[in-house]
Tab-separated table of N, CA and C in Angstrom:
chain	number	residue	atom	x	y	z
A	1	MET	N	83.727	-158.201	-2.621
A	1	MET	CA	82.716	-156.964	-2.787
A	1	MET	C	81.266	-157.679	-3.299
A	2	SER	N	81.108	-158.965	-2.752
A	2	SER	CA	79.900	-159.409	-3.165
A	2	SER	C	78.715	-159.130	-2.557
A	3	LYS	N	78.776	-158.252	-1.482
A	3	LYS	CA	77.837	-157.752	-0.699
A	3	LYS	C	77.161	-156.436	-1.302
A	4	ILE	N	77.708	-155.892	-2.366
A	4	ILE	CA	77.181	-154.705	-3.111
A	4	ILE	C	75.928	-155.001	-3.780
A	5	VAL	N	74.904	-154.089	-3.380
A	5	VAL	CA	73.585	-154.169	-3.937
A	5	VAL	C	73.367	-152.801	-4.822
A	6	ILE	N	72.902	-152.921	-6.040
A	6	ILE	CA	72.614	-152.027	-6.916
A	6	ILE	C	70.941	-151.714	-6.735
A	7	ARG	N	70.514	-150.729	-6.432
A	7	ARG	CA	69.220	-150.325	-6.465
A	7	ARG	C	68.823	-148.916	-6.779
A	8	GLU	N	67.446	-148.689	-7.003
A	8	GLU	CA	67.005	-147.489	-7.300
A	8	GLU	C	67.400	-146.300	-6.205
A	9	MET	N	67.750	-145.069	-6.666
A	9	MET	CA	68.074	-144.149	-5.611
A	9	MET	C	66.784	-143.705	-5.241
A	10	MET	N	66.873	-143.334	-3.789
A	10	MET	CA	65.595	-142.825	-3.098
A	10	MET	C	65.983	-141.398	-2.568
A	11	GLU	N	64.930	-140.734	-2.047
A	11	GLU	CA	65.352	-139.576	-1.521
A	11	GLU	C	66.179	-139.429	-0.147
A	12	LYS	N	66.020	-140.600	0.644
A	12	LYS	CA	66.724	-140.862	1.812
A	12	LYS	C	68.174	-141.066	1.483
A	13	ASP	N	68.641	-141.512	0.235
A	13	ASP	CA	69.985	-141.585	-0.184
A	13	ASP	C	70.807	-140.383	-0.406
A	14	ILE	N	70.007	-139.103	-0.483
A	14	ILE	CA	70.629	-138.089	-0.967
A	14	ILE	C	71.800	-137.365	-0.087
A	15	ASP	N	71.611	-137.528	1.113
A	15	ASP	CA	72.720	-137.090	2.135
A	15	ASP	C	74.047	-137.612	1.745
A	16	GLU	N	73.893	-139.033	1.489
A	16	GLU	CA	75.173	-139.899	1.384
A	16	GLU	C	75.631	-139.642	-0.188
A	17	VAL	N	74.844	-139.703	-0.980
A	17	VAL	CA	74.996	-139.097	-2.384
A	17	VAL	C	75.863	-137.764	-2.527
A	18	LEU	N	75.388	-136.891	-1.777
A	18	LEU	CA	75.937	-135.530	-1.660
A	18	LEU	C	77.382	-135.645	-1.194
A	19	ASP	N	77.619	-136.437	-0.187
A	19	ASP	CA	78.938	-136.566	0.372
A	19	ASP	C	79.736	-137.177	-0.860
A	20	ILE	N	79.439	-138.126	-1.380
A	20	ILE	CA	80.347	-138.636	-2.587
A	20	ILE	C	80.476	-137.617	-3.741
A	21	GLU	N	79.436	-136.876	-3.929
A	21	GLU	CA	79.231	-135.808	-4.881
A	21	GLU	C	80.469	-134.747	-4.582
A	22	ARG	N	80.483	-134.272	-3.408
A	22	ARG	CA	81.437	-133.253	-2.916
A	22	ARG	C	82.945	-133.714	-2.955
A	23	LYS	N	83.063	-135.133	-2.617
A	23	LYS	CA	84.354	-135.695	-2.620
A	23	LYS	C	85.052	-136.074	-4.188
A	24	SER	N	84.022	-135.954	-5.048
A	24	SER	CA	84.219	-136.465	-6.442
A	24	SER	C	84.376	-135.285	-7.500
A	25	PHE	N	83.636	-134.319	-7.246
A	25	PHE	CA	83.705	-133.249	-8.189
A	25	PHE	C	83.876	-131.803	-7.710
A	26	LYS	N	84.776	-130.950	-8.492
A	26	LYS	CA	84.877	-129.797	-8.105
A	26	LYS	C	83.636	-128.734	-7.938
A	27	THR	N	82.763	-128.953	-8.877
A	27	THR	CA	81.425	-128.152	-8.796
A	27	THR	C	80.303	-129.201	-8.427
A	28	PRO	N	80.099	-129.612	-7.325
A	28	PRO	CA	78.912	-130.642	-7.155
A	28	PRO	C	77.706	-130.235	-7.281
A	29	TRP	N	76.796	-131.193	-7.569
A	29	TRP	CA	75.292	-130.772	-7.829
A	29	TRP	C	74.914	-130.507	-6.316
A	30	SER	N	73.705	-129.753	-6.399
A	30	SER	CA	73.058	-129.400	-5.155
A	30	SER	C	72.120	-130.360	-4.639
A	31	ARG	N	71.757	-130.224	-3.426
A	31	ARG	CA	70.598	-131.010	-2.957
A	31	ARG	C	69.411	-131.065	-3.667
A	32	GLU	N	69.163	-129.650	-4.000
A	32	GLU	CA	67.881	-129.431	-4.836
A	32	GLU	C	68.065	-130.164	-6.038
A	33	ALA	N	68.954	-130.220	-6.801
A	33	ALA	CA	69.253	-130.843	-8.049
A	33	ALA	C	68.925	-132.224	-8.089
A	34	PHE	N	69.494	-133.135	-7.052
A	34	PHE	CA	69.291	-134.540	-6.760
A	34	PHE	C	67.557	-134.706	-6.418
A	35	VAL	N	67.160	-133.741	-5.525
A	35	VAL	CA	65.833	-134.036	-5.017
A	35	VAL	C	64.746	-133.996	-6.350
A	36	LYS	N	65.006	-133.091	-7.106
A	36	LYS	CA	64.241	-132.714	-8.477
A	36	LYS	C	64.538	-133.796	-9.164
A	37	GLU	N	65.578	-134.398	-9.460
A	37	GLU	CA	65.863	-135.627	-10.403
A	37	GLU	C	65.191	-136.908	-9.898
A	38	VAL	N	65.231	-136.967	-8.471
A	38	VAL	CA	64.744	-138.418	-7.964
A	38	VAL	C	63.227	-138.163	-7.969
A	39	ASN	N	62.558	-137.087	-7.630
A	39	ASN	CA	61.217	-136.898	-7.361
A	39	ASN	C	60.432	-136.354	-8.513
A	40	GLU	N	60.963	-135.566	-9.333
A	40	GLU	CA	60.166	-134.917	-10.497
A	40	GLU	C	60.552	-135.110	-11.829
A	41	ASN	N	61.820	-135.508	-12.180
A	41	ASN	CA	62.169	-135.769	-13.703
A	41	ASN	C	61.605	-137.087	-14.003
A	42	ARG	N	60.716	-137.162	-14.579
A	42	ARG	CA	60.146	-138.575	-15.143
A	42	ARG	C	60.946	-139.085	-16.290
A	43	LEU	N	62.158	-138.424	-16.908
A	43	LEU	CA	63.008	-138.825	-17.750
A	43	LEU	C	64.249	-139.574	-17.096
A	44	ALA	N	64.410	-139.302	-15.741
A	44	ALA	CA	65.668	-139.650	-15.018
A	44	ALA	C	65.582	-140.800	-14.340
A	45	LYS	N	66.565	-141.708	-14.239
A	45	LYS	CA	66.624	-142.802	-13.472
A	45	LYS	C	67.898	-142.897	-12.675
A	46	TYR	N	67.954	-142.946	-11.444
A	46	TYR	CA	69.126	-143.018	-10.725
A	46	TYR	C	69.402	-144.405	-9.946
A	47	VAL	N	70.372	-144.793	-9.802
A	47	VAL	CA	70.690	-146.068	-8.856
A	47	VAL	C	71.801	-145.732	-7.957
A	48	VAL	N	72.061	-146.477	-6.800
A	48	VAL	CA	72.980	-146.321	-6.022
A	48	VAL	C	73.498	-147.774	-5.797
A	49	ALA	N	74.813	-147.685	-5.359
A	49	ALA	CA	75.504	-149.141	-5.019
A	49	ALA	C	75.617	-148.835	-3.551
A	50	SER	N	75.215	-149.785	-2.706
A	50	SER	CA	75.485	-149.734	-1.364
A	50	SER	C	76.019	-151.254	-0.887
A	51	ILE	N	76.686	-151.060	0.315
A	51	ILE	CA	77.260	-152.163	1.088
A	51	ILE	C	76.639	-151.989	2.452
A	52	TYR	N	75.908	-153.065	3.024
A	52	TYR	CA	75.641	-153.122	4.397
A	52	TYR	C	74.745	-151.776	4.605
A	53	ASP	N	73.904	-151.243	3.609
A	53	ASP	CA	72.993	-150.041	3.719
A	53	ASP	C	73.763	-148.634	3.885
A	54	LYS	N	75.081	-148.788	3.414
A	54	LYS	CA	75.867	-147.381	3.108
A	54	LYS	C	76.006	-147.371	1.721
A	55	VAL	N	75.577	-146.093	1.278
A	55	VAL	CA	75.712	-145.727	-0.091
A	55	VAL	C	77.154	-145.528	-0.361
A	56	ILE	N	77.786	-146.211	-1.406
A	56	ILE	CA	79.129	-146.058	-1.760
A	56	ILE	C	79.388	-145.603	-3.136
A	57	GLY	N	78.430	-145.378	-3.929
A	57	GLY	CA	78.336	-144.896	-5.432
A	57	GLY	C	77.130	-144.518	-5.844
A	58	TYR	N	76.895	-143.973	-6.909
A	58	TYR	CA	75.562	-143.621	-7.559
A	58	TYR	C	75.892	-143.230	-9.061
A	59	GLY	N	74.791	-143.580	-9.850
A	59	GLY	CA	74.781	-143.059	-11.066
A	59	GLY	C	73.360	-142.569	-11.709
A	60	GLY	N	73.416	-141.791	-12.652
A	60	GLY	CA	72.091	-141.473	-13.120
A	60	GLY	C	72.030	-141.385	-14.702
A	61	ILE	N	70.910	-141.493	-15.406
A	61	ILE	CA	70.674	-141.440	-16.665
A	61	ILE	C	69.408	-140.669	-17.105
A	62	TRP	N	69.318	-140.021	-18.136
A	62	TRP	CA	68.064	-139.566	-18.689
A	62	TRP	C	67.652	-140.295	-19.892
A	63	LEU	N	66.468	-140.757	-20.013
A	63	LEU	CA	65.946	-141.598	-20.977
A	63	LEU	C	65.033	-140.778	-21.810
A	64	ILE	N	65.572	-140.207	-23.172
A	64	ILE	CA	64.804	-139.486	-23.795
A	64	ILE	C	64.555	-140.270	-25.241
A	65	ILE	N	63.343	-140.573	-25.604
A	65	ILE	CA	62.885	-141.231	-26.761
A	65	ILE	C	63.723	-142.490	-26.775
A	66	ASP	N	64.722	-142.709	-27.693
A	66	ASP	CA	65.506	-144.005	-27.853
A	66	ASP	C	66.859	-143.703	-27.426
A	67	GLU	N	67.147	-142.629	-26.628
A	67	GLU	CA	68.651	-142.406	-26.390
A	67	GLU	C	68.789	-142.253	-24.851
A	68	GLY	N	69.801	-142.665	-24.265
A	68	GLY	CA	70.005	-142.529	-22.752
A	68	GLY	C	71.297	-141.487	-22.693
A	69	HIS	N	71.100	-140.683	-21.770
A	69	HIS	CA	72.362	-139.838	-21.559
A	69	HIS	C	72.762	-139.934	-20.141
A	70	ILE	N	73.928	-140.514	-19.906
A	70	ILE	CA	74.396	-140.553	-18.484
A	70	ILE	C	74.807	-139.155	-18.005
A	71	THR	N	74.240	-138.842	-16.844
A	71	THR	CA	74.502	-137.564	-16.390
A	71	THR	C	75.566	-137.481	-15.328
A	72	ASN	N	75.621	-138.507	-14.448
A	72	ASN	CA	76.766	-138.659	-13.608
A	72	ASN	C	77.076	-140.006	-12.926
A	73	ILE	N	78.092	-140.268	-12.814
A	73	ILE	CA	78.438	-141.741	-12.037
A	73	ILE	C	79.707	-141.207	-11.078
A	74	ALA	N	79.511	-141.645	-9.826
A	74	ALA	CA	80.586	-141.374	-8.826
A	74	ALA	C	80.664	-142.406	-7.792
A	75	VAL	N	81.789	-142.828	-7.206
A	75	VAL	CA	82.228	-143.631	-6.286
A	75	VAL	C	82.864	-142.951	-5.233
A	76	HIS	N	82.409	-143.311	-3.997
A	76	HIS	CA	83.111	-142.743	-2.834
A	76	HIS	C	84.566	-143.239	-2.768
A	77	PRO	N	85.511	-142.174	-2.535
A	77	PRO	CA	87.051	-142.510	-2.759
A	77	PRO	C	87.513	-143.640	-1.842
A	78	ASP	N	86.866	-143.995	-0.791
A	78	ASP	CA	87.189	-145.346	-0.078
A	78	ASP	C	86.966	-146.726	-0.783
A	79	PHE	N	86.017	-146.271	-1.795
A	79	PHE	CA	85.648	-147.797	-2.452
A	79	PHE	C	86.042	-147.724	-3.847
A	80	ARG	N	86.833	-146.922	-4.319
A	80	ARG	CA	87.434	-146.832	-5.845
A	80	ARG	C	88.273	-147.904	-6.044
A	81	GLY	N	88.330	-148.338	-7.138
A	81	GLY	CA	89.128	-149.655	-7.605
A	81	GLY	C	88.749	-150.861	-7.226
A	82	LEU	N	87.500	-150.961	-6.826
A	82	LEU	CA	86.995	-152.363	-6.388
A	82	LEU	C	85.850	-152.744	-7.281
A	83	GLY	N	85.524	-152.062	-8.353
A	83	GLY	CA	84.595	-152.718	-9.264
A	83	GLY	C	83.232	-152.049	-9.236
A	84	VAL	N	83.260	-150.934	-8.400
A	84	VAL	CA	81.846	-150.395	-8.037
A	84	VAL	C	81.340	-149.689	-9.270
A	85	GLY	N	82.323	-148.719	-9.958
A	85	GLY	CA	82.043	-148.251	-11.135
A	85	GLY	C	81.518	-149.091	-12.261
A	86	ASN	N	81.914	-150.195	-12.337
A	86	ASN	CA	81.765	-151.315	-13.419
A	86	ASN	C	80.247	-151.547	-13.017
A	87	LEU	N	79.793	-151.750	-11.781
A	87	LEU	CA	78.406	-152.327	-11.558
A	87	LEU	C	77.359	-151.057	-11.844
A	88	LEU	N	77.812	-149.864	-11.546
A	88	LEU	CA	76.812	-148.890	-11.823
A	88	LEU	C	76.779	-148.634	-13.342
A	89	VAL	N	77.879	-148.642	-14.193
A	89	VAL	CA	77.762	-148.439	-15.635
A	89	VAL	C	76.945	-149.717	-16.181
A	90	GLU	N	77.080	-150.946	-15.609
A	90	GLU	CA	76.269	-152.121	-16.206
A	90	GLU	C	74.684	-151.922	-15.844
A	91	ALA	N	74.413	-151.352	-14.505
A	91	ALA	CA	73.206	-151.096	-14.164
A	91	ALA	C	72.456	-150.063	-15.234
A	92	LEU	N	73.111	-149.136	-15.461
A	92	LEU	CA	72.525	-148.012	-16.215
A	92	LEU	C	72.375	-148.612	-17.784
A	93	ILE	N	73.316	-149.327	-18.237
A	93	ILE	CA	72.964	-150.040	-19.544
A	93	ILE	C	71.927	-150.974	-19.499
A	94	ASP	N	71.709	-151.588	-18.366
A	94	ASP	CA	70.630	-152.584	-18.297
A	94	ASP	C	69.208	-151.851	-18.122
A	95	ILE	N	69.158	-150.704	-17.596
A	95	ILE	CA	67.925	-149.981	-17.686
A	95	ILE	C	67.660	-149.566	-19.157
A	96	CYS	N	68.713	-149.186	-19.864
A	96	CYS	CA	68.478	-148.884	-21.199
A	96	CYS	C	68.219	-150.100	-22.109
A	97	ARG	N	68.673	-151.210	-21.804
A	97	ARG	CA	68.336	-152.376	-22.482
A	97	ARG	C	66.826	-152.576	-22.310
A	98	GLU	N	66.406	-152.602	-21.045
A	98	GLU	CA	64.984	-152.945	-20.582
A	98	GLU	C	63.962	-151.996	-21.262
A	99	ARG	N	64.425	-150.845	-21.608
A	99	ARG	CA	63.554	-149.735	-22.123
A	99	ARG	C	63.634	-149.628	-23.866
A	100	GLY	N	64.424	-150.539	-24.540
A	100	GLY	CA	64.513	-150.370	-25.940
A	100	GLY	C	65.421	-149.366	-26.390
A	101	ILE	N	66.103	-148.758	-25.263
A	101	ILE	CA	67.190	-147.489	-25.875
A	101	ILE	C	68.215	-148.054	-26.908
A	102	SER	N	68.396	-147.243	-27.875
A	102	SER	CA	69.317	-147.722	-28.942
A	102	SER	C	70.790	-147.229	-28.723
A	103	ARG	N	70.860	-146.094	-28.120
A	103	ARG	CA	72.166	-145.403	-27.968
A	103	ARG	C	72.205	-144.715	-26.763
A	104	ILE	N	73.376	-144.816	-26.106
A	104	ILE	CA	73.716	-144.092	-24.826
A	104	ILE	C	75.024	-143.136	-25.216
A	105	THR	N	74.726	-141.896	-24.453
A	105	THR	CA	75.833	-140.798	-24.609
A	105	THR	C	76.257	-140.260	-23.264
A	106	LEU	N	77.338	-139.709	-23.146
A	106	LEU	CA	77.887	-139.077	-21.887
A	106	LEU	C	78.873	-137.947	-22.381
A	107	GLU	N	79.196	-137.026	-21.449
A	107	GLU	CA	80.321	-136.203	-21.529
A	107	GLU	C	81.234	-136.680	-20.295
A	108	VAL	N	82.645	-136.632	-20.465
A	108	VAL	CA	83.715	-136.816	-19.629
A	108	VAL	C	84.712	-135.772	-19.598
A	109	ARG	N	85.406	-135.427	-18.539
A	109	ARG	CA	86.472	-134.353	-18.562
A	109	ARG	C	87.542	-135.111	-19.508
A	110	LYS	N	88.234	-134.274	-20.357
A	110	LYS	CA	89.214	-134.757	-21.172
A	110	LYS	C	90.353	-135.398	-20.395
A	111	SER	N	90.584	-134.952	-19.086
A	111	SER	CA	91.757	-135.498	-18.215
A	111	SER	C	91.454	-136.608	-17.187
A	112	ASN	N	89.930	-137.046	-17.591
A	112	ASN	CA	89.682	-138.222	-16.551
A	112	ASN	C	89.870	-139.489	-17.447
A	113	ASP	N	91.051	-139.898	-17.460
A	113	ASP	CA	91.571	-141.124	-18.238
A	113	ASP	C	90.745	-142.480	-17.570
A	114	ILE	N	90.814	-142.289	-16.189
A	114	ILE	CA	90.083	-143.445	-15.441
A	114	ILE	C	88.703	-143.782	-15.946
A	115	ALA	N	87.981	-142.635	-15.989
A	115	ALA	CA	86.633	-142.817	-16.355
A	115	ALA	C	86.494	-143.251	-17.844
A	116	LYS	N	87.429	-142.444	-18.766
A	116	LYS	CA	87.198	-142.954	-20.267
A	116	LYS	C	87.547	-144.396	-20.416
A	117	SER	N	88.462	-144.753	-19.567
A	117	SER	CA	88.833	-146.337	-19.790
A	117	SER	C	87.659	-147.102	-19.453
A	118	LEU	N	86.982	-146.775	-18.371
A	118	LEU	CA	85.716	-147.608	-17.792
A	118	LEU	C	84.836	-147.573	-18.959
A	119	TYR	N	84.447	-146.453	-19.501
A	119	TYR	CA	83.399	-146.282	-20.428
A	119	TYR	C	83.892	-147.066	-21.842
A	120	LYS	N	85.119	-146.933	-22.181
A	120	LYS	CA	85.515	-147.715	-23.408
A	120	LYS	C	85.284	-149.206	-23.176
A	121	LYS	N	85.612	-149.652	-21.987
A	121	LYS	CA	85.361	-150.931	-21.643
A	121	LYS	C	84.023	-151.562	-21.926
A	122	TYR	N	83.088	-150.605	-21.896
A	122	TYR	CA	81.689	-151.240	-22.164
A	122	TYR	C	81.110	-150.644	-23.429
A	123	GLY	N	82.226	-150.338	-24.373
A	123	GLY	CA	81.933	-150.055	-25.731
A	123	GLY	C	81.497	-148.671	-26.127
A	124	PHE	N	81.866	-147.749	-25.146
A	124	PHE	CA	81.600	-146.255	-25.464
A	124	PHE	C	82.910	-145.838	-26.466
A	125	LYS	N	82.568	-145.004	-27.475
A	125	LYS	CA	83.715	-144.369	-28.181
A	125	LYS	C	83.612	-143.114	-28.223
A	126	GLU	N	84.836	-142.286	-28.203
A	126	GLU	CA	85.068	-140.999	-28.237
A	126	GLU	C	84.512	-140.469	-29.706
A	127	CYS	N	83.566	-139.553	-29.631
A	127	CYS	CA	82.908	-139.159	-31.008
A	127	CYS	C	82.968	-137.552	-31.173
A	128	GLY	N	83.506	-136.881	-30.121
A	128	GLY	CA	83.405	-135.312	-30.214
A	128	GLY	C	84.037	-134.705	-29.012
A	129	VAL	N	84.023	-133.413	-29.256
A	129	VAL	CA	84.596	-132.662	-28.100
A	129	VAL	C	83.640	-131.475	-27.944
A	130	ARG	N	83.438	-131.098	-26.699
A	130	ARG	CA	82.743	-129.771	-26.136
A	130	ARG	C	83.886	-128.970	-25.794
A	131	PRO	N	84.259	-128.011	-26.407
A	131	PRO	CA	85.405	-127.094	-25.978
A	131	PRO	C	84.820	-126.338	-24.667
A	132	GLY	N	85.486	-126.338	-23.708
A	132	GLY	CA	85.357	-125.394	-22.514
A	132	GLY	C	83.906	-125.796	-21.688
A	133	TYR	N	83.517	-126.941	-21.903
A	133	TYR	CA	82.280	-127.438	-21.362
A	133	TYR	C	82.171	-127.309	-19.809
A	134	TYR	N	83.247	-127.616	-19.067
A	134	TYR	CA	83.188	-127.506	-17.634
A	134	TYR	C	83.473	-126.232	-17.159
A	135	SER	N	82.458	-125.399	-16.639
A	135	SER	CA	82.480	-123.892	-16.213
A	135	SER	C	83.371	-123.885	-15.143
A	136	ASP	N	83.749	-124.818	-14.289
A	136	ASP	CA	84.770	-124.540	-13.045
A	136	ASP	C	86.112	-124.214	-13.699
A	137	THR	N	86.391	-125.123	-14.693
A	137	THR	CA	87.933	-125.092	-15.262
A	137	THR	C	88.029	-124.696	-16.447
A	138	LYS	N	86.942	-124.695	-17.391
A	138	LYS	CA	86.843	-124.521	-18.862
A	138	LYS	C	87.507	-125.595	-19.382
A	139	GLU	N	87.791	-126.797	-18.896
A	139	GLU	CA	88.158	-127.978	-19.475
A	139	GLU	C	87.012	-128.544	-20.583
A	140	ASP	N	87.751	-129.047	-21.604
A	140	ASP	CA	86.852	-129.755	-22.723
A	140	ASP	C	86.348	-130.856	-22.135
A	141	ALA	N	85.199	-131.220	-22.799
A	141	ALA	CA	84.473	-132.399	-22.479
A	141	ALA	C	84.660	-133.456	-23.643
A	142	ILE	N	85.114	-134.688	-23.335
A	142	ILE	CA	84.853	-135.613	-24.651
A	142	ILE	C	83.458	-136.127	-24.663
A	143	ILE	N	82.949	-136.292	-25.785
A	143	ILE	CA	81.537	-136.990	-25.844
A	143	ILE	C	81.817	-138.265	-26.443
A	144	MET	N	81.119	-139.191	-25.816
A	144	MET	CA	81.286	-140.606	-26.008
A	144	MET	C	79.835	-141.102	-26.355
A	145	TRP	N	79.869	-142.102	-27.093
A	145	TRP	CA	78.367	-142.694	-27.518
A	145	TRP	C	78.734	-144.310	-27.484
A	146	LYS	N	77.676	-144.876	-27.072
A	146	LYS	CA	77.622	-146.380	-27.292
A	146	LYS	C	76.401	-146.691	-28.012
A	147	GLU	N	76.616	-147.564	-29.097
A	147	GLU	CA	75.331	-148.224	-29.754
A	147	GLU	C	74.958	-149.379	-29.150
A	148	MET	N	73.636	-149.533	-28.862
A	148	MET	CA	73.103	-150.848	-28.159
A	148	MET	C	72.961	-152.178	-29.072
């Protein structure tokens, strides 16, 4: 997988990102949400993982004063288990380091053991629960934090 490139997300990537979003989440974000994040939200940074110009994963983070909040990370089902998620998490952590961010947080479904394991690998710790956080299933979210 040495041909994987991590780069900033552009509006032209949104169709492929939406395909991954729909294959990854029960309640996917809309096109409008991604357009707004990429073009209007000055606090947001989004990256994509691509191979031969095909987007195979993406991740986003909001940078608010000295904290980062990971909004979403997803990898196309055909490319899971190949380290793409690792590259995306590393890219978001690098963005935070470059900007002097001291802490990063995220929410993850309580049942998503694969994602929780990935985040723990990078030093995120479970610090709380948001009961019924996910509107589609009322599943709890685990709040995770990483100190930089």
